[in-house]
mmCIF file of N, CA and C in Angstrom:
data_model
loop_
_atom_site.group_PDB
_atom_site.id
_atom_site.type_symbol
_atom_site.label_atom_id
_atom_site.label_comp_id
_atom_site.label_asym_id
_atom_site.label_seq_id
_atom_site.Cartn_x
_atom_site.Cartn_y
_atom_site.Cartn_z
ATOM 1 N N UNK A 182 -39.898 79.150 26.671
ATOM 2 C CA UNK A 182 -40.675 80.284 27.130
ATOM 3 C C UNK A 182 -41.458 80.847 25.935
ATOM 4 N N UNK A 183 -42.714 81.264 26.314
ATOM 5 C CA UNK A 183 -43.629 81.809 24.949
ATOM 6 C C UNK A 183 -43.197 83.148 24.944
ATOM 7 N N UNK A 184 -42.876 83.107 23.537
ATOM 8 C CA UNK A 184 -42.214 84.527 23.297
ATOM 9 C C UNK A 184 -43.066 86.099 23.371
ATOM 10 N N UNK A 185 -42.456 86.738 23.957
ATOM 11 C CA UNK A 185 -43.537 87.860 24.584
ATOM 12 C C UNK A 185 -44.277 88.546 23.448
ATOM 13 N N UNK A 186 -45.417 89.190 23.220
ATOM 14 C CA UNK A 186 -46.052 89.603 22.346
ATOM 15 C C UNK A 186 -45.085 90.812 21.489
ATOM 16 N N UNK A 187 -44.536 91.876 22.028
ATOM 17 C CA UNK A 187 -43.604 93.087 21.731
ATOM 18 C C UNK A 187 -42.766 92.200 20.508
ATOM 19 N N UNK A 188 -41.792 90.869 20.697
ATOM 20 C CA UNK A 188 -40.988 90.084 19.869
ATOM 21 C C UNK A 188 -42.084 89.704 18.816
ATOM 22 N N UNK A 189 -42.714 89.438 18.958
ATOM 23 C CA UNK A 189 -43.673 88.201 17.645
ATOM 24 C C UNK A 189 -43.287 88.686 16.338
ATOM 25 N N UNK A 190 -43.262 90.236 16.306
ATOM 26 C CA UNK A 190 -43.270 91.046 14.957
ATOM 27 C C UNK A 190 -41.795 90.224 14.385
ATOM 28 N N UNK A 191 -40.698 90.645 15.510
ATOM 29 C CA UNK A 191 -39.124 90.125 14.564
ATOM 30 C C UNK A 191 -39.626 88.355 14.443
ATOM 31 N N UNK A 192 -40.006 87.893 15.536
ATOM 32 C CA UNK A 192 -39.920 86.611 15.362
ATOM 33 C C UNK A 192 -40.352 85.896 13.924
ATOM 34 N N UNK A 193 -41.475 86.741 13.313
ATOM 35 C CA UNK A 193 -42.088 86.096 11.688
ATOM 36 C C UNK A 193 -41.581 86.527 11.127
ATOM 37 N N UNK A 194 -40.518 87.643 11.348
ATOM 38 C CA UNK A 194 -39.731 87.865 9.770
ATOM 39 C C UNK A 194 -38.502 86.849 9.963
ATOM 40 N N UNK A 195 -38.228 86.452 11.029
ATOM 41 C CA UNK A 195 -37.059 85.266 11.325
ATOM 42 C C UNK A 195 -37.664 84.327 10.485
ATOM 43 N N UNK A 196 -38.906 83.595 10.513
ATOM 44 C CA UNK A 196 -39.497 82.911 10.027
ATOM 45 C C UNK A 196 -39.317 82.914 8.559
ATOM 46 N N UNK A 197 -39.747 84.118 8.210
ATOM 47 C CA UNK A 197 -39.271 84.286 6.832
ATOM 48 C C UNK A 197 -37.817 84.328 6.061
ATOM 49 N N UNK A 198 -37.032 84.974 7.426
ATOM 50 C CA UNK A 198 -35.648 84.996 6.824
ATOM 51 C C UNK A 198 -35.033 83.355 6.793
ATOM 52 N N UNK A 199 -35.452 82.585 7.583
ATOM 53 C CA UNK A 199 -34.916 81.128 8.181
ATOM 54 C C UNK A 199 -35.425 80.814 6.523
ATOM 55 N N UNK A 200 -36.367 80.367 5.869
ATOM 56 C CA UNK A 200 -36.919 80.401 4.367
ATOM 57 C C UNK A 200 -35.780 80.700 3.403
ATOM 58 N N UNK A 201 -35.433 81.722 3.378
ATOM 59 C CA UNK A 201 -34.319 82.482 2.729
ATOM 60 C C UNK A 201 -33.309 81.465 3.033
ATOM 61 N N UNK A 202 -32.915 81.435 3.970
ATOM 62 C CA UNK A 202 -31.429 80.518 4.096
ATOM 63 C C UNK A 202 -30.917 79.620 3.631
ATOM 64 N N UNK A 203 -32.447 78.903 3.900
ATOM 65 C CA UNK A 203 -32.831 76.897 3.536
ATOM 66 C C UNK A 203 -32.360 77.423 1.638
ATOM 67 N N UNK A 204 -33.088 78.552 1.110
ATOM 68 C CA UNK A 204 -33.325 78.563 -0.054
ATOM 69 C C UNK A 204 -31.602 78.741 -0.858
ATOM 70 N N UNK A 205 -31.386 79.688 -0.120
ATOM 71 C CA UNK A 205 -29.896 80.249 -0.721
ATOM 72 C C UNK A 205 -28.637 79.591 -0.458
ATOM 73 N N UNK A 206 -29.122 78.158 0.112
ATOM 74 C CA UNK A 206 -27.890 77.173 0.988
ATOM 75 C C UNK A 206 -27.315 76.297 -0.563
ATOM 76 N N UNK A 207 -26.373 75.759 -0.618
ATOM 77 C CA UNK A 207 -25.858 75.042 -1.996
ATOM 78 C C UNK A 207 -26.568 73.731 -2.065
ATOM 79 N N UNK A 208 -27.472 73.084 -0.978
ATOM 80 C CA UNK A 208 -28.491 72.210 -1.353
ATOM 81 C C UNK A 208 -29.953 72.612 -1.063
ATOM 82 N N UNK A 209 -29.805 73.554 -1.541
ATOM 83 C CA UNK A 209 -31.309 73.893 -0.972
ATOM 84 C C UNK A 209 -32.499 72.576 -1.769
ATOM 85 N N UNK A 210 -33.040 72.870 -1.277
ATOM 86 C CA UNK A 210 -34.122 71.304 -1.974
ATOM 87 C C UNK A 210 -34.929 72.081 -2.967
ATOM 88 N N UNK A 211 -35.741 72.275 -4.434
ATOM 89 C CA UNK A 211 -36.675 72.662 -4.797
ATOM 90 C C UNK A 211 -37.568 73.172 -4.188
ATOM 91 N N UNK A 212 -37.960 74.070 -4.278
ATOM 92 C CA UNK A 212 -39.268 74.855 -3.524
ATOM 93 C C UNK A 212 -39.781 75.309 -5.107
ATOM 94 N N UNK A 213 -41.008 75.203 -5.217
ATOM 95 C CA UNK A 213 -42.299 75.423 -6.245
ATOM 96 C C UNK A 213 -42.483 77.340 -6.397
ATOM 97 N N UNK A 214 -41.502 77.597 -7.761
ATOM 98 C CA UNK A 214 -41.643 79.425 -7.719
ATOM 99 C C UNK A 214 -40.261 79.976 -7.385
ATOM 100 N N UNK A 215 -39.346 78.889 -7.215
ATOM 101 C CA UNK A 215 -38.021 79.476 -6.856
ATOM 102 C C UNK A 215 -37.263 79.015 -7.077
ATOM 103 N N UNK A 216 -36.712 79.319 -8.423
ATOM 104 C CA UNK A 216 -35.853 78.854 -9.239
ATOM 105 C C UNK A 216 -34.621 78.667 -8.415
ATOM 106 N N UNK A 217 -33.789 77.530 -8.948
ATOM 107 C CA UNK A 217 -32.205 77.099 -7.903
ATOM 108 C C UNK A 217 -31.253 77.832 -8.978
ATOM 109 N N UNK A 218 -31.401 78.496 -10.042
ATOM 110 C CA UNK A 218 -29.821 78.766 -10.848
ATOM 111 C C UNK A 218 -29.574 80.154 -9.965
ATOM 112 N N UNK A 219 -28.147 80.163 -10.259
ATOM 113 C CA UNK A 219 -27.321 81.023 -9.275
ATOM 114 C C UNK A 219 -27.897 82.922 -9.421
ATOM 115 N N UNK A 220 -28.030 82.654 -10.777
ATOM 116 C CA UNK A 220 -28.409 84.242 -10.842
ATOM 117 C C UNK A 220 -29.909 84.731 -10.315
ATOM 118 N N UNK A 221 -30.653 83.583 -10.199
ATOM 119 C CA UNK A 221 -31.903 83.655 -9.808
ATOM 120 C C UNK A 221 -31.861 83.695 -8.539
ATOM 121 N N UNK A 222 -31.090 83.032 -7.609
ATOM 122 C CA UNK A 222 -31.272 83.094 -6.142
ATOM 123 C C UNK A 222 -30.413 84.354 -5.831
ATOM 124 N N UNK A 223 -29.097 84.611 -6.660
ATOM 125 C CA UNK A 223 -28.962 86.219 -6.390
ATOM 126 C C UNK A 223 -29.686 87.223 -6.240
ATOM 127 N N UNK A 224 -30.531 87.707 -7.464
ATOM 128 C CA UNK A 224 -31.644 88.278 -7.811
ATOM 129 C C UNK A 224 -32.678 88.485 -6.100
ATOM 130 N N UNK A 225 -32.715 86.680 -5.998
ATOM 131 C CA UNK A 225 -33.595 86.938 -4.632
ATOM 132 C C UNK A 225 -33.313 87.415 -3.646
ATOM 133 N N UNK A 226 -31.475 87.213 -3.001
ATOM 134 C CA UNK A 226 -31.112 87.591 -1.968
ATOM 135 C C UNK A 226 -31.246 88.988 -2.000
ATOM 136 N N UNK A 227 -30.801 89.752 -3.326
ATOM 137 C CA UNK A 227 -30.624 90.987 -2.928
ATOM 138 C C UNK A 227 -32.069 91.643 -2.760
ATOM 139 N N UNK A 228 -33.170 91.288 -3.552
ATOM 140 C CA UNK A 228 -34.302 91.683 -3.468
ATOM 141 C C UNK A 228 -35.000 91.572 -1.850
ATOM 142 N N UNK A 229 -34.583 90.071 -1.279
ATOM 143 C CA UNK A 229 -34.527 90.270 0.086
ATOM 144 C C UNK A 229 -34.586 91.258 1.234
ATOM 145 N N UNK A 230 -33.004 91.438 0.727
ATOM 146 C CA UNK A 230 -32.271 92.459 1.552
ATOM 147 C C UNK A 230 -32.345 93.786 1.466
ATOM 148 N N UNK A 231 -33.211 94.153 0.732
ATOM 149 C CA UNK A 231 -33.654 95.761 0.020
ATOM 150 C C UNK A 231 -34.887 96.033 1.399
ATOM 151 N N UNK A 232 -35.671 94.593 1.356
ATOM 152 C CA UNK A 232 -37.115 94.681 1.217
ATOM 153 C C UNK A 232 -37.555 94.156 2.847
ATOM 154 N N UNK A 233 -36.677 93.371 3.143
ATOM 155 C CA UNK A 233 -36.930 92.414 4.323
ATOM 156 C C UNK A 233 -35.892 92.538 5.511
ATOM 157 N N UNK A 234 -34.346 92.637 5.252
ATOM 158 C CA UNK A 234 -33.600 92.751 5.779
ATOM 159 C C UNK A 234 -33.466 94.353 6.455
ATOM 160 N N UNK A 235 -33.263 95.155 5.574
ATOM 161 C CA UNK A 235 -32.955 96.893 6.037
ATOM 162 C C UNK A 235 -33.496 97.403 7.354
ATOM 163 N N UNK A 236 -35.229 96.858 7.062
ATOM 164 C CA UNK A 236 -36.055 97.317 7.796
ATOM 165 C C UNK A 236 -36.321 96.260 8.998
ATOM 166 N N UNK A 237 -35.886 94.953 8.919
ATOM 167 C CA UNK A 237 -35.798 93.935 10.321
ATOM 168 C C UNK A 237 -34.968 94.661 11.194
ATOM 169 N N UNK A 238 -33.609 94.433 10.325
ATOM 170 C CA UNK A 238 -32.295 95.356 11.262
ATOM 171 C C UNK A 238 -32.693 96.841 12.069
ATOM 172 N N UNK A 239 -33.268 97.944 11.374
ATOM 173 C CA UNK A 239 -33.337 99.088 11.955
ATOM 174 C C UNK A 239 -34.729 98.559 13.460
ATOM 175 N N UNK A 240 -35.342 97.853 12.789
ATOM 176 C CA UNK A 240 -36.370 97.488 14.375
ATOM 177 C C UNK A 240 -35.092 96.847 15.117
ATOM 178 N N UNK A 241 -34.419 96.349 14.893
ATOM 179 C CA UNK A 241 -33.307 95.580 15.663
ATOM 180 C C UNK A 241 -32.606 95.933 16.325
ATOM 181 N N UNK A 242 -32.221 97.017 16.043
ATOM 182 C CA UNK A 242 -31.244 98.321 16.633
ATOM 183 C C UNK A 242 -32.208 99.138 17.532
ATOM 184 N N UNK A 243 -33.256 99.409 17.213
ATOM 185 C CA UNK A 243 -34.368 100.076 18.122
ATOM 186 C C UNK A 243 -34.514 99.340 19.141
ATOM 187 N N UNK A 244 -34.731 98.551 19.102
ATOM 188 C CA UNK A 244 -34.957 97.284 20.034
ATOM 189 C C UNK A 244 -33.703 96.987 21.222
ATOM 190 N N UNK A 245 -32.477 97.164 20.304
ATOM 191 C CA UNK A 245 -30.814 97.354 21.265
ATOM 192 C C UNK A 245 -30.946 98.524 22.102
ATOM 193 N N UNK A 246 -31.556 99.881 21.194
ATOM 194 C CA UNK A 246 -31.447 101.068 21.619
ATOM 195 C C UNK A 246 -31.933 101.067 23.404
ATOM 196 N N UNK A 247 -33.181 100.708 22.674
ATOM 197 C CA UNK A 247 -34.264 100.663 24.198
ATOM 198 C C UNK A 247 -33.463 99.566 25.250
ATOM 199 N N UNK A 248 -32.916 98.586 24.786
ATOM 200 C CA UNK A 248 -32.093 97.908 26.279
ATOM 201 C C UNK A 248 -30.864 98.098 26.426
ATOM 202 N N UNK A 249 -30.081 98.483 26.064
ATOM 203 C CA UNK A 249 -28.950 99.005 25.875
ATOM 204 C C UNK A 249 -28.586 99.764 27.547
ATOM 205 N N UNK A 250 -27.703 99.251 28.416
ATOM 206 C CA UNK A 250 -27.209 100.443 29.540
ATOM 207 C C UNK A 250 -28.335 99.458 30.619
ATOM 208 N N UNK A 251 -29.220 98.649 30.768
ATOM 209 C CA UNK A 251 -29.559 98.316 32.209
ATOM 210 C C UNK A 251 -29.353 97.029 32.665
ATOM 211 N N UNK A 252 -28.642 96.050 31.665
ATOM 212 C CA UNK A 252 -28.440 94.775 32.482
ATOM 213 C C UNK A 252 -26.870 93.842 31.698
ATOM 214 N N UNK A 253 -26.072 93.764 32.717
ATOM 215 C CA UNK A 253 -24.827 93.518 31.474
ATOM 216 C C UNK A 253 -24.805 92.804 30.818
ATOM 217 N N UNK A 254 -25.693 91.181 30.755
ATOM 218 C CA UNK A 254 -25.271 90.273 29.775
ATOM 219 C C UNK A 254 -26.220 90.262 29.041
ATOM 220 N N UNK A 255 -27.107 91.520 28.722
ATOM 221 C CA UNK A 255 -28.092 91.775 27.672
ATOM 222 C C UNK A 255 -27.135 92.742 26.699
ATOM 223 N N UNK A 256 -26.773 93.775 27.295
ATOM 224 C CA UNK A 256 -25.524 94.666 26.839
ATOM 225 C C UNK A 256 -24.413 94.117 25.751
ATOM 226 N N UNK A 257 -24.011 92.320 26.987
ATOM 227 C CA UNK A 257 -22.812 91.960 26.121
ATOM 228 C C UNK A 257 -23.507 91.432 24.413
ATOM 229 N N UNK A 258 -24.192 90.461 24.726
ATOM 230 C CA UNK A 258 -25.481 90.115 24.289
ATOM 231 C C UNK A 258 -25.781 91.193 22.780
ATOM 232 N N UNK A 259 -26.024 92.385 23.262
ATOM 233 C CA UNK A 259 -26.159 92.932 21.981
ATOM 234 C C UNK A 259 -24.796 93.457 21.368
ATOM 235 N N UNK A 260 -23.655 93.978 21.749
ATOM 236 C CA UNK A 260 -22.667 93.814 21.358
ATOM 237 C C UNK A 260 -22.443 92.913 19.986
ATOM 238 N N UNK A 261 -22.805 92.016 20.801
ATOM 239 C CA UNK A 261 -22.097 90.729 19.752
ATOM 240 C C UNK A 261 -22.971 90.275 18.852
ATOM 241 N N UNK A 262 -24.416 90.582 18.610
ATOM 242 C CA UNK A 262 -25.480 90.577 17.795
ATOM 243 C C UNK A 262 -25.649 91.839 16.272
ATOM 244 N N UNK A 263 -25.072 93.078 17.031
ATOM 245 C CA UNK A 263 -24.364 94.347 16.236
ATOM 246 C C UNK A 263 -22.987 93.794 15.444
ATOM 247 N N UNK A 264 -22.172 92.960 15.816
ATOM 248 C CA UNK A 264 -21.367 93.247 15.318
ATOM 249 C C UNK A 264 -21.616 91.951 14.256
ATOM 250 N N UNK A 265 -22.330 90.898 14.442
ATOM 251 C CA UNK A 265 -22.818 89.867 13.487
ATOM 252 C C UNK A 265 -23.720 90.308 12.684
ATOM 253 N N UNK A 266 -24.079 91.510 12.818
ATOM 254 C CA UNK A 266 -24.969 92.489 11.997
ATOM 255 C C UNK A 266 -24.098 93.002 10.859
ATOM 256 N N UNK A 267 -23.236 93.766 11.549
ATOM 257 C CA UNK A 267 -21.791 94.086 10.371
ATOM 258 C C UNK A 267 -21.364 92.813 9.763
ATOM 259 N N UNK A 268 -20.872 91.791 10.293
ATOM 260 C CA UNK A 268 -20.355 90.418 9.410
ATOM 261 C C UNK A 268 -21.306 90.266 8.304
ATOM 262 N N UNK A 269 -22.565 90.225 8.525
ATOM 263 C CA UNK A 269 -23.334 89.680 7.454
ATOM 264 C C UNK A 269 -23.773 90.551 6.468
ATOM 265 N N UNK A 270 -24.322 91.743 6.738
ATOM 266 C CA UNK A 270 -23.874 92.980 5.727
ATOM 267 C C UNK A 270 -22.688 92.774 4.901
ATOM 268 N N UNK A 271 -21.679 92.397 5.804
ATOM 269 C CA UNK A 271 -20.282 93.116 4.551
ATOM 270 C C UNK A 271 -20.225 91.876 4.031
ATOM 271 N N UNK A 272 -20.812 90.891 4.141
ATOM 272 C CA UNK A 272 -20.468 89.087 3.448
ATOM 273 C C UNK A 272 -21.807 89.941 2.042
ATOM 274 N N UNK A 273 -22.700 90.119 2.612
ATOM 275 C CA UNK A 273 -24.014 90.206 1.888
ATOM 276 C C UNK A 273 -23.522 91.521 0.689
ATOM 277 N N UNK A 274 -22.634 92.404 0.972
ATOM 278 C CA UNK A 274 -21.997 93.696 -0.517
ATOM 279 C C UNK A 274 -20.972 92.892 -0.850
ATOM 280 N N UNK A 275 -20.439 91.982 -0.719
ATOM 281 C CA UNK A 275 -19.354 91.082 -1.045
ATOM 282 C C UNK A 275 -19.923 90.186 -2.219
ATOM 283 N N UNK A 276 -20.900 90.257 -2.170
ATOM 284 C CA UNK A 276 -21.567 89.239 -2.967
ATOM 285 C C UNK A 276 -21.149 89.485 -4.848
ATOM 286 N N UNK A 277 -21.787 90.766 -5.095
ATOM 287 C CA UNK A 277 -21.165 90.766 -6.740
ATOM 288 C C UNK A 277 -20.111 90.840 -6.973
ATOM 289 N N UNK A 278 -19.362 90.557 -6.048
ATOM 290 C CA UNK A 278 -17.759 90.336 -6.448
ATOM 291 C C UNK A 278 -17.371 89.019 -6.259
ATOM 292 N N UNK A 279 -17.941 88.127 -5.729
ATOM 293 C CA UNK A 279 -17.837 87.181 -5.603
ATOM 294 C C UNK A 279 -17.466 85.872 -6.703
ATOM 295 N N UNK A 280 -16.113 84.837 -6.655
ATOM 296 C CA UNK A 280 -15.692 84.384 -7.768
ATOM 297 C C UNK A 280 -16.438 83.101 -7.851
ATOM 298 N N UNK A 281 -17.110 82.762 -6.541
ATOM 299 C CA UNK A 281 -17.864 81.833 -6.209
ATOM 300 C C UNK A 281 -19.011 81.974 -6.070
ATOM 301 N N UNK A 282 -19.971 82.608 -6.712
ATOM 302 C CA UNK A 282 -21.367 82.998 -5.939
ATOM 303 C C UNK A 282 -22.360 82.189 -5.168
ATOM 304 N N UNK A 283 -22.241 80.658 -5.705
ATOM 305 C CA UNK A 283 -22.825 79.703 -4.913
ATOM 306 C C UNK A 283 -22.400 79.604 -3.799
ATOM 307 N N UNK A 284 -20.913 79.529 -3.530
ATOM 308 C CA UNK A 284 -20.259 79.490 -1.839
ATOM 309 C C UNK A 284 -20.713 80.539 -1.407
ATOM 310 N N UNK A 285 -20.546 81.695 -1.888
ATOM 311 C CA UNK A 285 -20.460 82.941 -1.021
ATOM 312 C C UNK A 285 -21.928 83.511 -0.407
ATOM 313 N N UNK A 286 -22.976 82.608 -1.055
ATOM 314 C CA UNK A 286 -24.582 82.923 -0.951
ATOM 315 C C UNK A 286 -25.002 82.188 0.203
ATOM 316 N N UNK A 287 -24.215 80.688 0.013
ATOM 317 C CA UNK A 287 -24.106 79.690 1.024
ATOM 318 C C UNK A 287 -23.280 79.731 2.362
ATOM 319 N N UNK A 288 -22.815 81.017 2.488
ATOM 320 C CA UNK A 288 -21.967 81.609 3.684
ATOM 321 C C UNK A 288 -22.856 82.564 3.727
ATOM 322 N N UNK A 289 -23.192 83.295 3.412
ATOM 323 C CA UNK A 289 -24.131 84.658 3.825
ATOM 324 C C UNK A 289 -25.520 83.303 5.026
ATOM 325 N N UNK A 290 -26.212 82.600 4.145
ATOM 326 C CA UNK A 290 -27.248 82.150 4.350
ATOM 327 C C UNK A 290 -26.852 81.060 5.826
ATOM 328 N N UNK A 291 -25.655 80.406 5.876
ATOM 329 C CA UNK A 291 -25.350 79.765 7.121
ATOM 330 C C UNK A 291 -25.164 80.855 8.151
ATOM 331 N N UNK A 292 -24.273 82.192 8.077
ATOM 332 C CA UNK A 292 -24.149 83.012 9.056
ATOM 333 C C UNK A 292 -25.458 83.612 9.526
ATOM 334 N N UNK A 293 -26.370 84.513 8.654
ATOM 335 C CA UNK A 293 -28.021 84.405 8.664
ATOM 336 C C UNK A 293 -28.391 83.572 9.496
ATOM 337 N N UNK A 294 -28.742 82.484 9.612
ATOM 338 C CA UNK A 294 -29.114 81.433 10.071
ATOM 339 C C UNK A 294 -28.812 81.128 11.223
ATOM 340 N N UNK A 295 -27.218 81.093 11.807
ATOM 341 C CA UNK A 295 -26.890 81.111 13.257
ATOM 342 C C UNK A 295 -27.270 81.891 13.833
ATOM 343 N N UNK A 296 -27.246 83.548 13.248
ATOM 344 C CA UNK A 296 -27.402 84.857 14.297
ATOM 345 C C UNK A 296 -29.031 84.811 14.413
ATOM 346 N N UNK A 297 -29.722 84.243 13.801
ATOM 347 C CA UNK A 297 -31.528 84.293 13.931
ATOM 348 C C UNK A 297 -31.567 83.429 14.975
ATOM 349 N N UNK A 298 -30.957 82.409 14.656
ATOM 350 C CA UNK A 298 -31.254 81.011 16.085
ATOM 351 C C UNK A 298 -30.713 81.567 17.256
ATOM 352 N N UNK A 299 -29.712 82.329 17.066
ATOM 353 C CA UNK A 299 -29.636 82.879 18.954
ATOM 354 C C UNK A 299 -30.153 84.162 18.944
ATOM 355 N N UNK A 300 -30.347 84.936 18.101
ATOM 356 C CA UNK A 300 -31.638 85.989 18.506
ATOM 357 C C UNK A 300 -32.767 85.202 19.550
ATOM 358 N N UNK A 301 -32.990 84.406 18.463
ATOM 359 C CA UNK A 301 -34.528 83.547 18.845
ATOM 360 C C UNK A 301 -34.212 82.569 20.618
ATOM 361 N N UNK A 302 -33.125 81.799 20.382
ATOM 362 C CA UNK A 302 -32.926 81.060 21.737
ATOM 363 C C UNK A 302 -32.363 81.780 22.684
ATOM 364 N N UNK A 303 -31.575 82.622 22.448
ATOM 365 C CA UNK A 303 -30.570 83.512 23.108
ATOM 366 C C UNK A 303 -30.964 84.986 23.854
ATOM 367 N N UNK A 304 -31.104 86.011 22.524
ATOM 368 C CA UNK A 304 -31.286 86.615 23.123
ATOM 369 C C UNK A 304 -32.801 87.148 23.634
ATOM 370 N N UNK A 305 -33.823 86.731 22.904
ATOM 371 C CA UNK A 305 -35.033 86.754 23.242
ATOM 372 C C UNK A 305 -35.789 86.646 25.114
ATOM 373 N N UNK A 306 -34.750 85.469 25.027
ATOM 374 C CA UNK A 306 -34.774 84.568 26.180
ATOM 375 C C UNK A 306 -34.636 85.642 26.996
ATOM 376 N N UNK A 307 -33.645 86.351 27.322
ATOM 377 C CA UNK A 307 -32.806 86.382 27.910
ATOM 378 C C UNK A 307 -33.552 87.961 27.646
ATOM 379 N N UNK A 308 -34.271 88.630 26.944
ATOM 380 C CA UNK A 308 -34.718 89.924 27.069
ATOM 381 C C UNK A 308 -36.177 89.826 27.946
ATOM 382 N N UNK A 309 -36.524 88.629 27.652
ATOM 383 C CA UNK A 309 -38.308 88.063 28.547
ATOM 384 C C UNK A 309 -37.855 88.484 30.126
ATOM 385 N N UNK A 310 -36.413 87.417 30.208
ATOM 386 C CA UNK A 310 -36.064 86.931 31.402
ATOM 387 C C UNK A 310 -35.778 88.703 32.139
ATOM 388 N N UNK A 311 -34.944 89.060 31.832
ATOM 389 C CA UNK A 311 -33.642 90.500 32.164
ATOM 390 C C UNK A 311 -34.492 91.421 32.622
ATOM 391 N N UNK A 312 -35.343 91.647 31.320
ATOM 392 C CA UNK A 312 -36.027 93.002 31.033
ATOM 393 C C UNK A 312 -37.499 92.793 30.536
ATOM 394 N N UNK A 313 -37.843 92.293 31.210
ATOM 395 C CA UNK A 313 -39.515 92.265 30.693
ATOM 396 C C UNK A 313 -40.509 93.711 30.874
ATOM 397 N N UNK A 314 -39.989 94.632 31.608
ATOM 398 C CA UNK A 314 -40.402 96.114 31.640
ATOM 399 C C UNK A 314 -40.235 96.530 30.611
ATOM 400 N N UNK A 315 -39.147 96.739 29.783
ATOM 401 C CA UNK A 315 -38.609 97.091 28.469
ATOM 402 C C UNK A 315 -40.055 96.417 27.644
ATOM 403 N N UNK A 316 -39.774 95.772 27.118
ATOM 404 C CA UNK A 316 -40.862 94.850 26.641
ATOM 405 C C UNK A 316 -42.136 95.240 26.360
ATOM 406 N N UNK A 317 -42.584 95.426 28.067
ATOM 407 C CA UNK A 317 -44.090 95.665 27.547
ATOM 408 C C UNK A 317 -44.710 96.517 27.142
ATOM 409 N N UNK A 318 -43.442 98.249 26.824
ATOM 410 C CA UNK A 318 -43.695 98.810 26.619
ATOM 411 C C UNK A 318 -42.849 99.749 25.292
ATOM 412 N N UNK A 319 -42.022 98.238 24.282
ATOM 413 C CA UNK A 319 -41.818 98.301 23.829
ATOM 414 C C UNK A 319 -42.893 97.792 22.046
ATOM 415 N N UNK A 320 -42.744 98.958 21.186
ATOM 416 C CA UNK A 320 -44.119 99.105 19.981
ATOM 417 C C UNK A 320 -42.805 99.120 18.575
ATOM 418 N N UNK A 321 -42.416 97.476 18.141
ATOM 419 C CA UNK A 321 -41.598 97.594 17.193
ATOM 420 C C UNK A 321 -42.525 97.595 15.689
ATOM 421 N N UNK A 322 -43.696 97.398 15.107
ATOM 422 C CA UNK A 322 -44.406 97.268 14.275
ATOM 423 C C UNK A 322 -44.188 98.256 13.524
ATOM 424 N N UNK A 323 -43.941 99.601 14.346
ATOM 425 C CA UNK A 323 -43.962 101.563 13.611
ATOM 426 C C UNK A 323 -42.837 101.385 13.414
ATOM 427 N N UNK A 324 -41.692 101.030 13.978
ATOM 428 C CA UNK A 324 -40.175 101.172 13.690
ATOM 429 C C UNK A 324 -39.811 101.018 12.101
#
């Protein structure tokens, strides 16, 4: 299904965050400008997550806000998207403590990675499908 215009905004920062993942994974391949040593891809995640992450999430929650209460397996749906919100946060302040920082960057960036792909297949879908009223008169760009 072509993803409704209201989504496009989260959908390119997915785009961007999916980038991040590939990058911060323990094989990430060379990319040109982005150094692979550990303190350098630290550096990036958190710079990330200051810059890219804070402000995806709060449209994200706006976005829950507004469907939240009219259809149940959008409801359950966000439930369980909130609370993979908390998992990856508390993996993501876990980080400078971390005795492993390569594993623990490479767990942030696989969990990342699942919860974007069912945003994107899952619940997207399934907000076009449910609630397409919501939608069209939903303006996440100001959020």
């Amino acid at each position: 299904m072509e993803r409704h215009i209201s989504l496009v905004p989260l959908s390119h920062e997915h785009k961007r965050l999916l980038f991040v993942c590939r990058y911060l994974k323990k094989d990430a391949a060379p990319y040109e400008g982005f150094p692979l040593e550990t303190q350098a891809r630290y550096e990036y995640i958190i710079k990330v997550f200051q810059e890219l992450m804070v402000p995806h999430i709060q449209k994200e929650e706006y976005l829950f806000e507004k469907c939240t209460g009219r259809h149940a397996a959008v409801d359950k749906m966000i439930r369980e998207l909130q609370e993979e919100h908390l998992v990856i946060s508390r993996m993501y302040s876990n980080l400078a403590d971390s005795a492993d920082l390569d594993t623990a960057m490479d767990e942030v960036a696989t969990s990342l990675e699942a919860h974007i792909r069912k945003e994107e297949r899952e619940f997207f879908e399934l907000l076009q499908k449910e609630l397409p009223d919501i939608l069209e008169n939903l303006q996440l760009e100001n959020q």
